[in-house]
Amino acid sequence: MTFMPAYGAAVKKRLFTPGPTPIPESVLLKMSEPIIHHRNPEFQEILTRMHDNLKYLFQTDHPVVALTCSGTGGVEATFVSLFSPGDTIISVNNGKFGERWVRMPRTFGLEVEEIAIPWGSAPTVEQILDALKRRPEAKAVYLTQSETSTGTATDVKAIAAAVNEEYDALVCVDGISAVGAMELRFDEWGIDVCITGSQKGLMVPPGLAFVAVSARAIAAMERSTMPRFYLDLGRALKSYKANDTPWTPAITLLIGVDVSLRLIREEGLEKVWERHTRLSNAVRAGVSGMGLRLFSQNPSNAVTAVWMPEGIDWKAFNRVLKHDHGITIAGGQDSFAGKLFRISHLGYYDDLDVIAVISAIEKSFVACGYQFEVGSGLSSAQALLV
Ligand SMILES: *Cc1c(COP(=O)(O)O)cnc(C)c1O
């Protein structure tokens, strides 16, 4: 079987990574306009509308504060703004990001009760409640709704309900790759803190974090004695109330987010979630149809992690994907480097993007010598897209 050679400069570049994600043309165009000043009324108007649409995105009536930093900075802002040195928090490590939310708070002198579970699995309600039984003094439970490194979803709704029934611990959610991709209802589910970043479901370049805070989280901020300055959520919240920002924000990115939020609102949040469900189902069917195995026990709708087939070299496969087909996907992280590949379907994607990535993966596997029935992945994906 032979395939077309590379088309050189005519190879279209397509990004299938779970951050940064592709950017809609209308967002790119708006961001290319001459910059405006962040203290003029035109910008305040943008902030006011963006704040309102962020509430819609998180399904909350509480403030959602924008910070100029990547998603990690948004999570750091919560550790330094809500707690005091010596406080205990519970943190779930089921992947690269969960692991970060164990290590980072320790840096700030927090006591961390780690719930370590195998990567690719999600924490159960029982595991969370057991940890709270061991550490009833815990001030918060940190969860990652979509663990991007393993493509695993956590049932935030069930865990938040169980925690809230018996404990006062704040329910804090790394929603960085979940917000805009998976159902999340901040108020209804009883979440206290949820963070996202601009370069994920929001379809804007990296550089902004967004943090939703409940009334209980705001009360915790008032008690916190942790040293902080730039990432002080309390200060950001004070400016937020005046439709302002404490420092020069990433103006251009905020303008982009204003457009992307309007796109989300126009499509309808539930429709956006449904689209992610549809596309993730098609991607899973596509790779399974080629005879590959999914990595996660509980797959996320933002990104699909897949075991590399036996005997096929990840680097060679990735090289063909990139060079011949212009497709960038993500590899495995840490001990799974070279063993997994990850396809993102987070943000600005449609049915034909899924067909493109599955087709390119099939072609690249053929080039690398993986034996399977050509077209089997494509037909399995297509069956879910008609
Ligand atoms: C991308 C990501 C992060 C890190 O965000 P940065 O913007 O790279 O700092 C954290 N958690 C999850 C789940 C992510 O997907």
Coordinates of C-alpha atoms and ligand atoms in Angstrom, one line a residue:
M1 CA 0.0 0.0 0.0
T2 CA 1.5 3.4 -0.9
F3 CA 0.3 6.8 0.1
M4 CA 0.8 10.2 -1.3
P5 CA 4.1 11.8 -0.5
A6 CA 4.3 14.9 1.6
Y7 CA 3.0 18.1 -0.1
G8 CA 5.8 20.3 1.2
A9 CA 4.6 23.8 1.9
A10 CA 1.0 22.9 1.1
V11 CA 0.7 20.6 4.2
K12 CA -1.9 22.3 6.3
K13 CA -1.0 22.6 10.0
R14 CA -3.5 21.2 12.4
L15 CA -3.2 21.3 16.1
F16 CA -4.7 18.5 18.2
T17 CA -3.1 19.2 21.6
P18 CA -4.9 19.8 24.8
G19 CA -3.5 23.3 25.2
P20 CA -2.8 25.4 23.3
T21 CA -5.9 24.6 21.2
P22 CA -6.9 26.0 17.8
I23 CA -8.2 29.6 17.8
P24 CA -11.4 30.5 15.9
E25 CA -10.8 33.0 13.0
S26 CA -13.0 35.6 14.5
V27 CA -11.0 35.6 17.7
L28 CA -7.7 35.9 15.8
L29 CA -9.0 38.8 13.8
K30 CA -10.3 40.7 16.8
M31 CA -6.9 40.2 18.6
S32 CA -5.1 41.6 15.6
E33 CA -6.7 45.0 15.9
P34 CA -4.7 48.0 17.4
I35 CA -4.4 47.7 21.1
I36 CA -6.5 49.7 23.5
H37 CA -5.8 51.0 26.9
H38 CA -7.0 49.0 29.9
R39 CA -8.3 52.0 31.8
N40 CA -10.5 53.4 29.1
P41 CA -14.3 52.9 29.0
E42 CA -14.1 50.8 25.9
F43 CA -12.1 48.2 27.8
Q44 CA -14.3 48.4 30.9
E45 CA -17.2 47.5 28.6
I46 CA -15.4 44.5 27.4
L47 CA -14.6 43.4 31.0
T48 CA -18.2 43.9 32.1
R49 CA -19.5 41.7 29.3
M50 CA -16.7 39.1 29.8
H51 CA -17.4 38.9 33.5
D52 CA -21.0 38.2 32.8
N53 CA -20.2 35.6 30.1
L54 CA -17.7 33.9 32.4
K55 CA -20.5 33.4 35.0
Y56 CA -22.4 31.7 32.2
L57 CA -19.4 29.5 31.3
F58 CA -19.0 28.4 34.9
Q59 CA -22.8 28.3 35.6
T60 CA -22.4 30.6 38.6
D61 CA -23.7 33.8 40.1
H62 CA -20.4 34.2 42.0
P63 CA -17.4 36.1 40.7
V64 CA -15.0 34.6 38.1
V65 CA -11.8 36.5 38.4
A66 CA -9.4 36.8 35.4
L67 CA -5.6 36.7 36.2
T68 CA -2.8 37.3 33.8
C69 CA -0.8 34.1 34.1
S70 CA -1.2 30.5 32.8
G71 CA -3.6 28.0 34.4
T72 CA -0.9 27.0 36.9
G73 CA -0.8 30.5 38.2
G74 CA -4.5 30.4 38.7
V75 CA -4.2 27.4 40.9
E76 CA -1.3 28.9 42.8
A77 CA -3.5 32.0 43.4
T78 CA -5.9 29.7 45.2
F79 CA -3.3 28.1 47.4
V80 CA -1.8 31.4 48.5
S81 CA -5.1 33.3 48.8
L82 CA -7.4 30.8 50.7
F83 CA -5.1 29.1 53.2
S84 CA -2.5 29.7 55.8
P85 CA 0.8 27.8 56.4
G86 CA 0.1 24.6 58.3
D87 CA -3.4 24.2 57.0
T88 CA -4.3 20.8 55.7
I89 CA -5.6 20.1 52.3
I90 CA -6.5 16.9 50.5
S91 CA -5.2 16.5 46.9
V92 CA -5.8 13.8 44.4
N93 CA -2.8 12.6 42.4
N94 CA -4.0 10.6 39.3
G95 CA -1.8 12.3 36.7
K96 CA 0.7 14.9 36.0
F97 CA -1.5 17.8 37.0
G98 CA -2.9 16.1 40.1
E99 CA 0.7 15.5 41.1
R100 CA 1.4 19.2 40.7
W101 CA -1.4 20.0 43.1
V102 CA 0.3 17.8 45.7
R103 CA 3.7 19.3 45.2
M104 CA 2.8 23.0 44.8
P105 CA 0.9 23.5 48.1
R106 CA 3.7 21.8 50.0
T107 CA 6.0 24.6 48.7
F108 CA 3.8 27.0 50.5
G109 CA 3.9 25.1 53.8
L110 CA 0.5 23.4 53.5
E111 CA 0.0 19.9 54.9
V112 CA -1.0 17.8 52.0
E113 CA -2.9 14.5 52.4
E114 CA -2.2 12.9 49.0
I115 CA -4.7 10.5 47.5
A116 CA -2.4 8.6 45.1
I117 CA -4.2 6.5 42.5
P118 CA -3.0 4.9 39.4
W119 CA -2.7 7.2 36.4
G120 CA -5.6 6.6 34.1
S121 CA -8.1 6.0 37.0
A122 CA -10.4 8.5 38.6
P123 CA -10.9 8.9 42.4
T124 CA -14.0 7.4 43.9
V125 CA -16.3 9.1 46.3
E126 CA -15.2 6.6 49.0
Q127 CA -11.5 7.4 48.5
I128 CA -12.3 11.1 49.0
L129 CA -14.4 10.4 52.1
D130 CA -11.8 8.1 53.6
A131 CA -9.2 10.8 53.3
L132 CA -11.6 13.3 55.0
K133 CA -12.1 10.7 57.8
R134 CA -8.3 10.6 58.2
R135 CA -8.0 14.3 58.1
P136 CA -11.3 15.9 59.2
E137 CA -9.5 19.2 59.8
A138 CA -8.8 19.5 56.0
K139 CA -9.7 22.9 54.7
A140 CA -10.1 21.8 51.1
V141 CA -10.2 18.9 48.6
Y142 CA -8.5 19.5 45.3
L143 CA -9.8 17.5 42.3
T144 CA -8.9 17.6 38.6
Q145 CA -12.0 17.3 36.6
S146 CA -10.2 16.4 33.4
E147 CA -6.7 15.0 34.0
T148 CA -5.2 16.1 30.7
S149 CA -2.0 13.9 31.1
T150 CA -4.1 10.7 31.1
G151 CA -7.4 11.8 29.5
T152 CA -9.3 10.9 32.6
A153 CA -12.6 12.4 33.9
T154 CA -13.4 12.8 37.6
D155 CA -17.0 12.8 38.8
V156 CA -16.9 16.2 40.4
K157 CA -20.6 16.4 40.9
A158 CA -20.8 13.2 43.0
I159 CA -17.7 14.0 45.0
A160 CA -18.8 17.6 45.7
A161 CA -22.2 16.3 46.9
A162 CA -20.7 13.8 49.2
V163 CA -18.1 16.2 50.6
N164 CA -20.6 19.0 51.2
E165 CA -23.0 16.6 53.0
E166 CA -20.6 15.8 55.8
Y167 CA -17.7 18.2 55.8
D168 CA -16.8 21.9 55.6
A169 CA -13.8 21.4 53.3
L170 CA -13.9 23.6 50.2
V171 CA -14.3 21.7 47.0
C172 CA -11.6 23.1 44.6
V173 CA -11.5 22.0 41.0
D174 CA -8.8 22.2 38.4
G175 CA -11.2 22.6 35.5
I176 CA -8.4 23.8 33.2
S177 CA -9.1 21.3 30.4
A178 CA -12.7 20.6 31.5
V179 CA -14.4 24.0 31.4
G180 CA -16.1 24.4 28.1
A181 CA -15.8 20.7 27.3
M182 CA -17.5 18.9 30.1
E183 CA -20.6 19.6 32.1
L184 CA -19.7 21.7 35.1
R185 CA -22.3 23.6 37.2
F186 CA -20.4 25.5 39.8
D187 CA -23.4 26.7 41.9
E188 CA -25.7 23.7 41.5
W189 CA -22.9 21.2 42.3
G190 CA -21.7 23.1 45.3
I191 CA -18.2 23.9 44.0
D192 CA -16.1 26.5 45.9
V193 CA -13.2 27.1 43.6
C194 CA -12.8 26.3 39.9
I195 CA -9.9 27.3 37.7
T196 CA -9.5 27.3 33.9
G197 CA -7.0 28.8 31.4
S198 CA -7.3 30.7 28.2
Q199 CA -5.6 28.2 25.9
K200 CA -7.9 25.2 26.5
G201 CA -11.7 25.2 26.1
L202 CA -11.7 29.0 25.7
M203 CA -9.9 28.7 22.4
V204 CA -7.6 31.7 23.0
P205 CA -3.7 31.8 23.2
P206 CA -2.1 30.9 26.6
G207 CA -1.6 33.6 29.2
L208 CA -4.8 34.0 31.2
A209 CA -6.3 32.1 34.1
F210 CA -9.9 32.3 35.4
V211 CA -10.9 31.5 39.0
A212 CA -14.5 31.2 40.1
V213 CA -14.9 31.6 43.9
S214 CA -17.9 30.8 46.1
A215 CA -19.0 32.9 49.1
R216 CA -17.2 30.3 51.4
A217 CA -14.0 30.7 49.3
I218 CA -14.2 34.4 49.7
A219 CA -14.6 34.0 53.4
A220 CA -11.6 31.8 53.5
M221 CA -9.6 34.5 51.7
E222 CA -10.3 36.9 54.5
R223 CA -8.8 34.4 57.0
S224 CA -5.7 33.5 55.0
T225 CA -2.3 34.7 56.2
M226 CA -0.2 33.3 53.4
P227 CA 2.4 35.8 51.9
R228 CA 1.4 36.8 48.4
F229 CA 1.4 39.8 46.2
Y230 CA 0.8 39.4 42.4
L231 CA -1.4 36.4 42.7
D232 CA -3.6 37.8 45.5
L233 CA -7.1 36.7 44.6
G234 CA -8.6 39.1 47.2
R235 CA -7.0 42.0 45.5
A236 CA -8.1 40.8 42.1
L237 CA -11.6 40.4 43.4
K238 CA -11.6 44.0 44.7
S239 CA -10.7 45.2 41.2
Y240 CA -13.2 42.8 39.6
K241 CA -16.1 44.5 41.5
A242 CA -15.1 47.8 39.8
N243 CA -14.8 46.1 36.4
D244 CA -11.1 46.7 36.6
T245 CA -7.8 44.8 37.1
P246 CA -5.1 45.4 39.7
W247 CA -2.3 45.3 37.2
T248 CA -1.9 45.7 33.4
P249 CA -3.7 42.6 32.2
A250 CA -3.0 40.7 29.0
I251 CA -5.4 43.1 27.2
T252 CA -5.3 41.4 23.8
L253 CA -6.0 38.0 25.3
L254 CA -8.9 39.3 27.3
I255 CA -10.3 40.8 24.1
G256 CA -10.0 37.4 22.5
V257 CA -11.8 35.7 25.4
D258 CA -14.6 38.3 25.1
V259 CA -15.1 37.0 21.5
S260 CA -14.7 33.3 22.3
L261 CA -17.2 33.6 25.2
R262 CA -19.7 35.1 22.8
L263 CA -19.1 32.2 20.4
I264 CA -19.8 29.8 23.3
R265 CA -22.9 31.7 24.3
E266 CA -24.2 31.7 20.7
E267 CA -23.7 28.0 20.3
G268 CA -25.2 27.4 23.8
L269 CA -23.1 25.8 26.6
E270 CA -25.1 22.6 26.6
K271 CA -24.6 22.3 22.9
V272 CA -20.9 22.9 23.4
W273 CA -20.8 20.0 25.9
E274 CA -22.8 17.8 23.6
R275 CA -20.4 18.6 20.7
H276 CA -17.5 17.5 22.9
T277 CA -19.3 14.3 23.9
R278 CA -20.0 13.6 20.2
L279 CA -16.4 14.3 19.0
S280 CA -14.8 12.4 21.9
N281 CA -17.0 9.4 21.2
A282 CA -16.0 9.4 17.6
V283 CA -12.3 9.7 18.4
R284 CA -12.5 6.8 20.9
A285 CA -14.4 4.7 18.3
G286 CA -11.9 5.7 15.6
V287 CA -8.8 4.5 17.6
S288 CA -10.6 1.5 18.9
G289 CA -11.6 0.6 15.4
M290 CA -8.0 0.5 14.4
G291 CA -7.4 -2.1 17.1
L292 CA -5.8 0.3 19.6
R293 CA -6.5 0.4 23.3
L294 CA -7.7 3.5 25.3
F295 CA -5.5 4.3 28.3
S296 CA -8.1 5.7 30.7
Q297 CA -10.6 3.8 32.7
N298 CA -12.9 6.8 32.7
P299 CA -12.2 8.8 29.5
S300 CA -12.4 12.6 29.5
N301 CA -14.3 14.5 26.7
A302 CA -11.4 16.9 26.3
V303 CA -8.6 14.6 25.3
T304 CA -8.3 10.9 24.4
A305 CA -5.2 9.0 25.6
V306 CA -4.3 5.9 23.6
W307 CA -1.7 3.1 24.1
M308 CA 0.8 3.0 21.3
P309 CA 0.6 -0.3 19.5
E310 CA 3.2 -2.9 20.4
G311 CA 6.5 -2.5 18.5
I312 CA 5.7 0.9 16.9
D313 CA 8.0 3.7 17.8
W314 CA 6.2 6.9 19.1
K315 CA 8.9 9.2 17.7
A316 CA 8.8 7.8 14.2
F317 CA 5.0 7.8 14.2
N318 CA 4.9 11.4 15.5
R319 CA 7.4 12.4 12.9
V320 CA 5.3 11.1 10.0
L321 CA 2.1 12.7 11.5
K322 CA 3.8 16.1 11.8
H323 CA 6.0 16.1 8.7
D324 CA 3.7 14.4 6.1
H325 CA 0.3 15.4 7.5
G326 CA 0.9 18.7 9.5
I327 CA -0.8 17.2 12.5
T328 CA 0.4 17.9 16.1
I329 CA -0.8 15.6 18.8
A330 CA 0.6 15.0 22.3
G331 CA 2.6 12.2 23.6
G332 CA 2.6 10.5 27.0
Q333 CA 4.1 12.2 30.0
D334 CA 6.6 11.0 32.6
S335 CA 6.7 7.2 32.8
F336 CA 4.2 7.0 29.9
A337 CA 6.5 9.0 27.5
G338 CA 6.7 6.9 24.3
K339 CA 3.9 4.6 25.4
L340 CA 0.9 6.8 24.9
F341 CA -0.3 9.3 22.4
R342 CA -3.1 11.9 23.1
I343 CA -5.5 13.4 20.7
S344 CA -7.2 16.6 21.8
H345 CA -10.8 17.4 20.9
L346 CA -11.0 20.4 23.3
G347 CA -12.4 23.6 22.0
Y348 CA -12.7 24.7 18.3
Y349 CA -13.3 21.3 16.6
D350 CA -15.9 19.8 14.4
D351 CA -16.8 16.5 12.8
L352 CA -14.4 16.9 9.9
D353 CA -11.5 17.6 12.3
V354 CA -12.1 14.2 13.8
I355 CA -12.1 12.6 10.4
A356 CA -8.8 14.4 9.5
V357 CA -7.0 13.3 12.6
I358 CA -8.1 9.7 12.4
S359 CA -7.2 9.6 8.8
A360 CA -3.8 11.0 9.4
I361 CA -3.2 8.6 12.3
E362 CA -4.2 5.7 10.0
K363 CA -1.8 6.9 7.3
S364 CA 1.0 7.4 9.7
F365 CA 0.6 3.9 11.3
V366 CA 0.6 2.4 7.8
A367 CA 3.9 4.2 7.2
C368 CA 5.3 2.9 10.4
G369 CA 4.4 -0.7 9.7
Y370 CA 1.5 -1.2 12.1
Q371 CA -0.8 -4.0 10.7
F372 CA -4.5 -3.2 10.7
E373 CA -7.3 -2.9 8.3
V374 CA -6.9 0.5 6.6
G375 CA -10.1 2.5 6.9
S376 CA -11.4 0.6 10.0
G377 CA -10.7 3.6 12.3
L378 CA -12.3 6.0 9.9
S379 CA -15.4 4.0 9.4
S380 CA -15.9 3.5 13.1
A381 CA -15.5 7.3 13.7
Q382 CA -17.7 8.2 10.8
A383 CA -20.5 5.8 12.0
L384 CA -20.9 8.1 15.0
L385 CA -20.8 11.3 13.0
V386 CA -23.6 10.7 10.5
Ligands
LIG1 C1 -3.0 22.7 30.9 C2 -3.4 22.2 32.3 C3 -2.8 22.8 33.4 C4 -1.7 23.7 33.4 O1 -2.0 24.9 32.8 P1 -0.9 25.9 32.3 O2 -1.7 26.9 31.6 O3 0.0 25.1 31.4 O4 -0.2 26.5 33.5 C5 -3.3 22.3 34.6 N1 -4.2 21.4 34.7 C6 -4.8 20.8 33.7 C7 -5.8 19.8 33.9 C8 -4.4 21.2 32.4 O5 -5.0 20.7 31.3

